[in-house]
Coordinates of C-alpha atoms in Angstrom, one line a residue:
M309 CA 17.1 -9.1 14.1
R310 CA 18.3 -5.8 15.4
A311 CA 16.0 -2.9 16.3
F312 CA 17.2 0.7 16.2
S313 CA 14.1 2.9 16.6
T314 CA 10.3 2.4 16.8
T315 CA 9.2 5.8 15.5
R316 CA 8.7 7.2 12.1
S317 CA 10.4 10.2 10.7
A318 CA 8.6 13.6 11.1
Q319 CA 8.2 16.0 8.3
V320 CA 9.4 19.0 10.3
E321 CA 12.7 20.4 11.6
P322 CA 13.4 19.5 15.2
T323 CA 13.6 22.2 17.8
V324 CA 17.2 21.0 18.6
D325 CA 19.6 20.5 15.7
L326 CA 20.3 16.8 16.0
K327 CA 21.8 16.5 12.5
S328 CA 25.1 17.8 13.7
E329 CA 25.5 14.9 16.1
P330 CA 28.2 12.4 15.0
R331 CA 26.6 9.2 13.5
E332 CA 27.8 5.7 13.2
V333 CA 28.3 4.7 9.5
M334 CA 27.7 1.2 8.2
D335 CA 28.7 0.4 4.6
Y336 CA 26.7 -2.1 2.4
D337 CA 26.6 -3.0 -1.2
V338 CA 22.8 -2.7 -1.2
V339 CA 20.5 -0.8 1.2
I340 CA 16.8 -1.7 1.0
V341 CA 14.2 0.6 2.6
G342 CA 11.1 -1.4 3.5
G343 CA 10.7 -5.0 4.7
G344 CA 7.6 -5.9 2.7
P345 CA 7.2 -8.4 -0.2
A346 CA 9.3 -6.3 -2.6
G347 CA 12.1 -5.4 -0.3
L348 CA 12.5 -8.9 1.1
A349 CA 12.3 -10.5 -2.4
A350 CA 15.1 -8.2 -3.5
G351 CA 17.3 -9.1 -0.5
I352 CA 16.7 -12.8 -0.9
R353 CA 17.4 -12.7 -4.7
L354 CA 20.7 -10.8 -4.1
K355 CA 21.9 -13.4 -1.6
Q356 CA 20.8 -16.3 -3.7
Q357 CA 22.7 -15.0 -6.7
A358 CA 25.8 -14.5 -4.6
A359 CA 25.6 -18.0 -3.1
K360 CA 25.1 -19.6 -6.6
E361 CA 28.4 -18.0 -7.8
D362 CA 30.2 -18.3 -4.5
K363 CA 30.5 -14.5 -4.3
E364 CA 29.9 -11.9 -1.5
I365 CA 27.3 -9.1 -1.4
N366 CA 26.3 -7.3 1.7
V367 CA 22.6 -6.4 2.0
V368 CA 20.6 -4.7 4.6
V369 CA 16.8 -4.3 4.9
V370 CA 15.3 -1.7 7.2
E371 CA 11.6 -1.9 8.3
K372 CA 9.8 0.7 10.3
G373 CA 7.4 -1.9 11.8
G374 CA 8.3 -3.3 15.2
E375 CA 8.7 -6.7 13.6
I376 CA 8.7 -8.0 10.0
G377 CA 5.1 -8.3 8.9
A378 CA 3.8 -5.9 11.6
H379 CA 2.7 -3.3 9.0
T380 CA 1.3 -5.8 6.5
L381 CA -2.5 -6.3 6.5
S382 CA -3.6 -9.9 6.7
G383 CA -6.0 -11.5 4.3
A384 CA -5.0 -11.5 0.7
C385 CA -5.3 -13.7 -2.4
I386 CA -1.9 -13.9 -4.0
E387 CA -0.3 -15.4 -7.1
T388 CA 2.7 -17.6 -6.4
G389 CA 4.8 -17.1 -9.6
P390 CA 7.6 -14.9 -8.1
L391 CA 7.6 -16.9 -4.9
E392 CA 8.3 -20.0 -7.0
E393 CA 11.2 -18.1 -8.7
L394 CA 12.8 -17.6 -5.3
F395 CA 11.8 -20.9 -3.7
P396 CA 10.7 -23.6 -6.1
D397 CA 10.2 -25.8 -3.1
W398 CA 8.3 -23.3 -1.0
K399 CA 5.7 -25.9 0.0
E400 CA 8.4 -28.2 1.4
Q401 CA 10.1 -25.3 3.1
G402 CA 6.9 -24.5 5.0
A403 CA 5.8 -21.3 3.4
P404 CA 2.4 -20.3 5.1
L405 CA 0.3 -20.7 2.0
N406 CA -2.3 -23.3 3.1
Q407 CA -5.6 -22.3 1.5
P408 CA -5.9 -22.5 -2.3
A409 CA -8.5 -20.3 -4.0
L410 CA -11.2 -22.7 -5.2
H411 CA -14.2 -20.7 -6.4
D412 CA -14.7 -17.2 -7.8
Q413 CA -17.8 -15.1 -7.7
M414 CA -18.6 -11.6 -8.8
K415 CA -21.7 -9.9 -7.4
L416 CA -23.6 -6.6 -8.1
L417 CA -25.0 -5.4 -4.8
T418 CA -28.1 -3.2 -4.5
A419 CA -29.4 -2.0 -1.2
K420 CA -31.0 -5.3 -0.4
H421 CA -30.0 -7.9 -3.0
A422 CA -26.9 -9.5 -4.6
F423 CA -27.0 -10.4 -8.3
P424 CA -24.3 -12.6 -10.0
L425 CA -22.2 -11.0 -12.7
P426 CA -20.1 -12.6 -15.4
H427 CA -16.6 -13.2 -13.9
P428 CA -13.8 -11.6 -15.9
P429 CA -11.0 -14.0 -16.8
Q430 CA -8.6 -11.3 -15.6
M431 CA -9.9 -12.0 -12.1
N432 CA -9.7 -15.8 -12.2
N433 CA -7.9 -17.0 -9.0
E434 CA -7.3 -20.6 -10.0
G435 CA -3.9 -21.6 -8.7
N436 CA -3.7 -18.6 -6.2
Y437 CA -3.7 -18.9 -2.4
I438 CA -5.7 -17.0 0.2
V439 CA -3.2 -16.2 2.9
S440 CA -2.3 -14.1 5.9
L441 CA 0.0 -11.8 4.1
S442 CA 1.6 -10.8 7.4
N443 CA 2.6 -14.4 8.0
V444 CA 4.0 -14.7 4.5
V445 CA 6.1 -11.6 5.0
K446 CA 7.3 -12.9 8.3
W447 CA 8.4 -16.1 6.6
L448 CA 10.2 -14.2 3.9
G449 CA 12.0 -12.2 6.6
E450 CA 13.2 -15.4 8.2
K451 CA 14.4 -16.7 4.8
A452 CA 16.2 -13.5 4.1
E453 CA 18.1 -13.7 7.5
E454 CA 18.9 -17.4 6.9
L455 CA 20.6 -16.3 3.6
G456 CA 22.6 -13.6 5.4
V457 CA 20.6 -10.4 4.8
D458 CA 20.9 -8.0 7.7
V459 CA 17.2 -7.3 8.7
F460 CA 16.6 -4.4 11.0
P461 CA 12.9 -4.1 12.1
G462 CA 11.7 -1.2 14.2
T463 CA 14.0 1.0 12.1
A464 CA 12.6 3.9 10.2
A465 CA 14.5 5.6 7.5
S466 CA 14.4 9.4 8.1
D467 CA 16.6 10.9 5.4
I468 CA 18.3 10.1 2.1
I469 CA 22.0 10.5 1.8
F470 CA 22.7 12.5 -1.4
A471 CA 26.2 13.0 -2.9
P472 CA 27.2 16.4 -4.2
D473 CA 26.3 15.2 -7.8
G474 CA 22.7 14.4 -6.6
S475 CA 23.1 10.6 -6.6
V476 CA 21.8 8.5 -3.8
H477 CA 24.3 6.9 -1.4
G478 CA 22.1 5.4 1.2
I479 CA 19.8 6.5 4.1
V480 CA 19.9 7.7 7.7
T481 CA 17.8 5.8 10.3
N482 CA 15.6 7.6 12.8
D483 CA 17.1 9.1 16.0
A484 CA 16.0 7.1 19.0
G485 CA 15.1 8.6 22.4
V486 CA 13.5 11.8 21.1
D487 CA 10.4 13.3 22.8
K488 CA 7.4 14.8 21.0
G489 CA 9.1 18.2 20.8
F490 CA 12.0 16.5 19.0
K491 CA 14.3 17.1 22.0
P492 CA 16.8 14.4 23.0
K493 CA 15.9 12.5 26.2
E494 CA 18.5 10.7 28.4
S495 CA 18.1 7.6 26.1
Y496 CA 18.9 9.6 23.0
T497 CA 20.9 7.7 20.3
P498 CA 21.5 9.3 16.9
G499 CA 20.4 7.4 13.9
I500 CA 22.9 5.5 11.8
E501 CA 24.1 6.2 8.3
L502 CA 23.6 3.1 6.1
R503 CA 25.6 3.7 3.0
G504 CA 25.2 1.6 -0.1
K505 CA 26.3 1.4 -3.7
V506 CA 22.7 0.8 -4.5
T507 CA 19.6 1.9 -2.5
L508 CA 16.3 0.3 -3.3
F509 CA 13.2 2.0 -2.1
A510 CA 10.4 -0.4 -1.2
E511 CA 8.4 1.8 1.2
G512 CA 5.0 0.9 -0.1
C513 CA 2.3 3.3 -1.2
H514 CA 3.1 7.0 -0.9
G515 CA 6.3 6.4 1.1
S516 CA 7.6 9.6 2.8
L517 CA 11.2 9.3 1.5
T518 CA 10.1 8.3 -2.0
K519 CA 7.8 11.3 -2.3
G520 CA 10.7 13.7 -1.7
L521 CA 13.0 11.6 -4.0
I522 CA 10.5 11.7 -6.9
R523 CA 10.2 15.5 -6.5
K524 CA 13.9 16.2 -6.1
L525 CA 15.1 14.0 -9.0
K526 CA 12.0 14.8 -11.2
L527 CA 11.2 11.1 -11.7
R528 CA 7.6 11.9 -12.7
E529 CA 6.9 13.8 -15.9
E530 CA 5.2 17.2 -15.9
G531 CA 1.5 16.7 -15.5
Q532 CA 1.8 13.1 -14.5
F533 CA 0.3 12.0 -11.2
Q534 CA -0.6 8.9 -9.1
T535 CA -4.1 8.1 -8.1
Y536 CA -5.0 6.3 -4.9
G537 CA -7.6 4.2 -3.2
L538 CA -8.3 3.4 0.4
G539 CA -8.8 -0.2 1.5
I540 CA -10.4 -1.0 4.8
K541 CA -10.4 -4.5 6.0
E542 CA -11.4 -6.8 8.9
V543 CA -10.7 -10.4 9.6
W544 CA -13.5 -12.4 11.2
E545 CA -13.9 -15.9 12.7
V546 CA -17.3 -17.1 11.3
D547 CA -19.7 -19.9 12.1
P548 CA -18.1 -23.1 10.6
A549 CA -21.5 -23.9 9.0
K550 CA -21.1 -20.6 6.9
H551 CA -17.5 -21.0 6.1
S552 CA -16.5 -22.1 2.6
P553 CA -12.7 -22.4 2.4
G554 CA -11.3 -21.1 -0.8
D555 CA -14.2 -18.9 -1.8
V556 CA -13.2 -15.6 -3.4
I557 CA -16.0 -13.1 -3.8
H558 CA -15.8 -9.6 -5.3
T559 CA -18.6 -7.0 -5.3
M560 CA -19.5 -3.8 -7.1
G561 CA -22.3 -1.3 -6.5
Y562 CA -23.7 -0.8 -3.0
P563 CA -22.9 0.9 -0.7
L564 CA -21.1 3.3 -3.2
N565 CA -23.1 5.3 -5.7
Y566 CA -22.6 5.2 -9.4
S567 CA -20.0 8.1 -9.5
T568 CA -17.7 6.6 -6.8
Y569 CA -15.2 4.0 -7.8
G570 CA -14.7 1.0 -5.5
G571 CA -15.9 -2.4 -4.5
G572 CA -15.9 -5.1 -1.8
F573 CA -14.2 -8.4 -1.3
I574 CA -14.7 -11.5 0.8
Y575 CA -12.0 -14.1 1.0
H576 CA -12.6 -17.4 2.9
M577 CA -9.3 -18.2 4.6
E578 CA -8.4 -21.3 6.6
D579 CA -9.5 -22.1 10.1
N580 CA -13.0 -20.5 9.8
K581 CA -11.5 -17.1 9.1
V582 CA -12.8 -14.6 6.6
S583 CA -11.1 -11.5 5.3
L584 CA -13.5 -8.9 4.0
G585 CA -13.1 -5.3 3.1
L586 CA -14.1 -2.3 0.9
V587 CA -11.9 -0.3 -1.4
V588 CA -12.9 3.3 -2.1
G589 CA -11.2 5.3 -4.9
L590 CA -10.0 8.6 -3.4
D591 CA -11.2 10.5 -6.3
Y592 CA -14.7 10.6 -4.9
Q593 CA -16.7 13.8 -5.2
N594 CA -18.8 14.1 -2.1
P595 CA -16.8 15.5 0.8
Y596 CA -19.4 14.1 3.3
L597 CA -18.4 10.5 2.3
S598 CA -16.7 8.5 5.0
P599 CA -14.9 5.4 3.6
Y600 CA -15.0 3.8 7.1
K601 CA -18.7 4.3 7.4
E602 CA -19.3 3.0 3.9
F603 CA -17.5 -0.1 5.0
Q604 CA -19.9 -0.5 7.9
R605 CA -22.8 -0.2 5.4
F606 CA -21.2 -2.8 3.3
K607 CA -21.1 -5.2 6.3
A608 CA -24.8 -4.3 7.0
H609 CA -25.9 -5.6 3.6
P610 CA -27.9 -8.8 4.0
F611 CA -25.5 -10.7 1.7
V612 CA -22.6 -9.9 4.1
T613 CA -24.5 -9.8 7.4
N614 CA -25.7 -13.3 6.9
L615 CA -22.1 -14.5 6.7
L616 CA -21.0 -12.6 9.7
K617 CA -23.9 -13.3 12.1
G618 CA -22.7 -15.5 15.0
G619 CA -19.1 -14.7 14.3
R620 CA -16.6 -12.3 15.9
V621 CA -14.2 -9.8 14.5
L622 CA -10.5 -10.5 15.1
S623 CA -8.7 -7.5 13.6
Y624 CA -9.1 -4.3 11.7
G625 CA -6.8 -2.4 9.5
A626 CA -6.6 0.0 6.5
R627 CA -4.1 1.0 3.9
A628 CA -3.7 3.3 0.9
L629 CA -3.5 1.7 -2.5
V630 CA -1.8 2.9 -5.7
E631 CA -4.4 2.8 -8.5
G632 CA -2.9 4.8 -11.3
G633 CA -1.4 1.8 -13.1
L634 CA 0.8 2.2 -16.2
Q635 CA -0.1 5.8 -16.8
S636 CA 1.1 6.9 -13.4
L637 CA 4.4 5.1 -13.1
P638 CA 7.4 7.3 -12.4
K639 CA 10.9 6.7 -13.8
L640 CA 12.0 3.6 -12.0
F641 CA 15.7 4.2 -11.6
F642 CA 18.0 7.1 -10.7
P643 CA 21.8 7.4 -10.0
G644 CA 22.4 5.2 -7.1
G645 CA 19.2 3.2 -6.8
A646 CA 15.6 2.3 -7.9
L647 CA 12.0 2.1 -6.9
I648 CA 10.3 -1.2 -6.4
G649 CA 6.9 -2.6 -5.4
D650 CA 4.0 -0.3 -4.4
T651 CA 6.5 2.6 -4.1
A652 CA 6.6 2.5 -7.8
G653 CA 2.9 1.6 -8.3
F654 CA 2.7 -1.9 -9.7
L655 CA -0.8 -2.8 -8.3
N656 CA -3.1 -4.5 -10.8
V657 CA -6.3 -2.6 -9.9
P658 CA -8.9 -4.9 -11.5
K659 CA -7.4 -7.9 -9.8
I660 CA -6.9 -5.9 -6.5
K661 CA -3.5 -7.7 -6.5
G662 CA 0.0 -6.3 -6.2
T663 CA 2.0 -8.7 -4.0
H664 CA 3.2 -10.8 -7.0
N665 CA 4.2 -7.8 -9.0
A666 CA 6.0 -6.3 -6.0
M667 CA 8.0 -9.4 -5.5
K668 CA 8.8 -9.7 -9.2
S669 CA 10.0 -6.1 -9.3
G670 CA 12.3 -6.8 -6.3
I671 CA 13.7 -9.8 -8.2
L672 CA 14.3 -7.7 -11.4
A673 CA 16.0 -4.8 -9.4
A674 CA 18.1 -7.3 -7.5
D675 CA 19.3 -8.9 -10.8
S676 CA 20.3 -5.4 -12.1
A677 CA 22.0 -4.4 -8.9
Y678 CA 23.9 -7.8 -8.6
K679 CA 25.1 -7.5 -12.2
A680 CA 26.4 -4.0 -11.7
I681 CA 28.1 -4.6 -8.3
V682 CA 29.4 -8.1 -8.5
T683 CA 29.6 -9.0 -12.2
E684 CA 30.7 -5.7 -13.6
N685 CA 32.4 -4.5 -10.3
K686 CA 30.8 -1.0 -10.6
G687 CA 30.5 1.5 -7.8
Q688 CA 33.9 0.7 -6.2
D689 CA 35.2 4.2 -6.8
G690 CA 32.1 6.0 -5.7
T691 CA 30.7 6.5 -9.2
P692 CA 26.9 6.1 -8.9
I693 CA 25.4 3.0 -10.4
V694 CA 22.6 3.7 -12.9
M695 CA 20.2 0.8 -13.2
A696 CA 18.7 1.6 -16.6
D697 CA 18.6 -2.2 -17.3
Y698 CA 16.1 -2.6 -14.5
E699 CA 13.6 -0.4 -16.3
E700 CA 14.3 -2.3 -19.5
A701 CA 13.7 -5.6 -17.7
F702 CA 10.5 -4.3 -16.3
K703 CA 9.2 -3.4 -19.8
A704 CA 9.9 -6.9 -20.9
S705 CA 8.4 -8.5 -17.9
S706 CA 5.0 -10.0 -16.8
I707 CA 4.4 -6.9 -14.7
Y708 CA 4.4 -4.6 -17.7
Q709 CA 2.2 -7.0 -19.7
E710 CA -0.3 -7.2 -16.9
L711 CA -0.5 -3.4 -16.4
Y712 CA -0.7 -2.7 -20.1
E713 CA -3.6 -5.1 -20.6
V714 CA -5.7 -3.4 -17.9
R715 CA -4.4 0.2 -18.4
N716 CA -7.8 1.5 -19.6
V717 CA -10.0 -0.1 -16.9
R718 CA -9.6 2.3 -14.0
P719 CA -9.8 5.5 -16.1
S720 CA -12.9 4.2 -17.8
F721 CA -14.9 4.9 -14.6
H722 CA -14.3 8.7 -15.2
S723 CA -16.9 8.8 -18.0
P724 CA -20.3 10.6 -17.4
L725 CA -21.8 7.1 -17.0
G726 CA -19.7 6.5 -13.9
M727 CA -19.8 3.0 -12.6
W728 CA -22.1 1.8 -15.4
G729 CA -19.8 3.1 -18.2
G730 CA -16.8 1.6 -16.4
M731 CA -18.4 -1.8 -16.0
M732 CA -19.4 -1.9 -19.7
W733 CA -15.9 -0.9 -20.9
S734 CA -14.1 -3.1 -18.3
G735 CA -16.2 -6.1 -19.3
L736 CA -15.5 -5.6 -23.0
D737 CA -11.8 -4.9 -22.4
T738 CA -11.0 -7.7 -19.9
M739 CA -13.0 -10.4 -21.6
F740 CA -12.3 -9.7 -25.3
L741 CA -10.0 -6.8 -26.1
K742 CA -7.4 -7.5 -23.4
G743 CA -5.9 -4.0 -23.9
R744 CA -5.3 -4.5 -27.6
V745 CA -6.6 -1.1 -28.6
P746 CA -4.6 1.8 -30.2
F747 CA -5.3 4.3 -27.5
T748 CA -4.8 4.8 -23.8
F749 CA -7.3 6.5 -21.5
Q750 CA -5.7 9.1 -19.1
H751 CA -6.8 9.9 -15.6
A752 CA -8.9 13.0 -15.6
H753 CA -7.5 14.8 -12.6
P754 CA -5.5 14.2 -9.4
D755 CA -7.7 12.8 -6.6
H756 CA -7.9 16.0 -4.6
A757 CA -9.1 17.9 -7.6
M758 CA -12.2 15.7 -7.9
L759 CA -13.6 16.7 -4.5
Q760 CA -16.5 19.1 -4.8
P761 CA -17.6 21.8 -2.4
A762 CA -19.9 20.7 0.4
A763 CA -22.6 23.1 -0.9
M764 CA -23.1 20.8 -3.9
H765 CA -24.0 17.8 -1.7
Q766 CA -26.2 16.7 1.2
P767 CA -24.6 15.2 4.4
I768 CA -24.8 11.4 4.3
D769 CA -27.0 10.0 7.1
Y770 CA -25.0 6.9 8.2
P771 CA -26.8 4.5 10.5
K772 CA -25.5 4.0 14.1
P773 CA -23.4 0.9 14.7
D774 CA -25.1 -2.1 16.3
N775 CA -21.8 -3.3 18.0
K776 CA -22.4 -6.8 16.6
I777 CA -21.7 -6.4 12.9
T778 CA -20.9 -2.7 12.6
F779 CA -18.8 -0.7 15.0
D780 CA -17.7 2.9 15.8
L781 CA -14.3 4.0 14.7
L782 CA -12.6 4.0 18.0
T783 CA -13.6 0.4 18.7
S784 CA -12.2 -0.7 15.4
V785 CA -8.9 1.2 15.9
S786 CA -8.5 -0.6 19.2
R787 CA -8.3 -3.8 17.1
T788 CA -5.4 -2.6 15.0
G789 CA -2.7 -3.7 17.5
T790 CA -0.9 -0.4 17.2
N791 CA 0.7 1.2 20.2
H792 CA 2.3 4.6 20.6
A793 CA 4.2 6.1 23.5
E794 CA 2.6 9.3 24.8
D795 CA 5.8 11.2 24.4
Q796 CA 7.0 10.0 21.0
P797 CA 7.3 12.4 18.0
V798 CA 4.1 12.8 16.0
H799 CA 4.7 11.3 12.5
L800 CA 1.8 13.2 10.8
R801 CA 2.4 16.9 10.7
L802 CA 0.5 19.7 8.9
K803 CA 2.7 21.8 6.6
D804 CA 0.3 24.8 7.1
S805 CA -2.3 24.4 9.8
T806 CA -4.2 27.4 8.6
V807 CA -5.3 25.8 5.4
E808 CA -7.7 23.4 7.1
V809 CA -9.6 26.1 9.0
K810 CA -9.5 28.7 6.3
E811 CA -10.4 26.5 3.3
N812 CA -11.1 22.9 4.0
L813 CA -13.6 23.4 6.8
P814 CA -15.8 26.2 5.3
L815 CA -15.6 25.0 1.7
Y816 CA -15.4 21.2 2.0
A817 CA -16.9 20.7 5.5
G818 CA -13.6 19.4 6.9
P819 CA -13.2 16.1 4.9
E820 CA -10.1 15.1 6.9
Q821 CA -12.3 14.1 9.9
R822 CA -14.1 11.6 7.6
F823 CA -11.5 10.2 5.2
C824 CA -9.0 9.0 7.8
P825 CA -9.7 5.4 8.8
A826 CA -7.9 5.9 12.1
G827 CA -9.6 9.1 13.2
V828 CA -6.3 11.0 13.3
Y829 CA -7.7 14.4 12.2
E830 CA -10.2 16.3 14.3
Y831 CA -11.5 19.9 14.4
V832 CA -11.9 21.1 18.0
D833 CA -13.2 24.3 19.5
D834 CA -10.8 27.2 19.5
E835 CA -10.6 28.5 23.1
A836 CA -9.0 31.7 21.9
N837 CA -11.8 32.4 19.4
P838 CA -15.2 31.3 20.8
G839 CA -17.5 29.9 18.2
K840 CA -14.6 29.0 15.9
K841 CA -12.7 25.8 15.2
R842 CA -9.0 25.0 15.1

């Protein structure tokens, strides 16, 4: 594996014009941005197709994490269908799927009790595996390299290469050796242009390049928007006497109120390990809500605490989730490439599963790209390849069928009955109707528009952490395994720093300092204006 850069792209112009620096150019047939399940599945499929027909196709995967799997949260329950498409003998090849899911439970939590709920067939995990997704992705990366895919970890994509006609011709990797002021250091090396006949974007949820691409090429219809959730997760080593390998538990209710969408999960992995977490819909109304502290309250519930007592936390992490489903999907292709995986938004929200759909979308896009480049010999003269057949294949696939069946579940929680209305409709829809209704609920508003002024709510009195089951944020962040150089460019930049102080702080009590699961945003005293914040 080759590493170019370990920093992400910043969303501001540097103080020194580095774009005029000459760059090395590398030409490929297919450039894939993102080394997660979708991107690696696409790379593997392309190389397998070429090997089957004794053809050549050059493929590169760039991944911003320092190594493949580094930015993938461990602890997931996955379906194996797309993996079996790629590797029918994955067990014999040593894929790290060792713990089958054996028993499903659904619980309704109140402040002190846990009541069993009927388990929707949609959430049945028979035949699935509880895995360290990070290890699975590492294994896929190894397989991709064995097949001849160029895999470049530690390599962030900073820009998209657009042709004069607006088509995509590849990406530019991040400049290395730049300080926090975006000035070149002695170690400065300009990024490389990776040019391709097809560029597949597999950045995951809310990828920085994909956001700009969707806006520039108008891939989302007027008035259409994505909705999001925040998943916070820990992996614990628990008392062997309490460990039940293969148990999959999902919860609703406490600690969230009836108007806040979300739920918990507990997956019993192998080796006395348990992955547990809480997902909070980011369309919540109360600006005082802290998803991180809600997760601590979830762990403090007797049902969860009894499992964790006597154990120890191994790791902590968080990630954003795409929750909009079928109603929020953008156009999946454009001249010169396509969107795959969570970048497009294929998560099945009721299942809390997206890995299988991400891999399947990578397979579908790979088949489309291979057909155009190798079978039909397109793109040789620079004419952009248009992968319309990828979107057609998607609409005929298991991904579309899945998302169509559950399309009304997430929006049903927007009714005046909140969680109770959503539970009633979801139970009816997933157990009996299975999406066979002549209407589709729409998402009411973008997530940010659902937040209400602080004057409409009381601050939430969260209990102090006990440092045994519950922890403060900085302690948890220390368990993420992330490391940043003091002088590296900051990858989160405010477009307009006055908005936070003039609007967010006085009107919404500064929700940024609560919604971030890494404590990135902070209001501090303004030395130039005593008594004020900046």
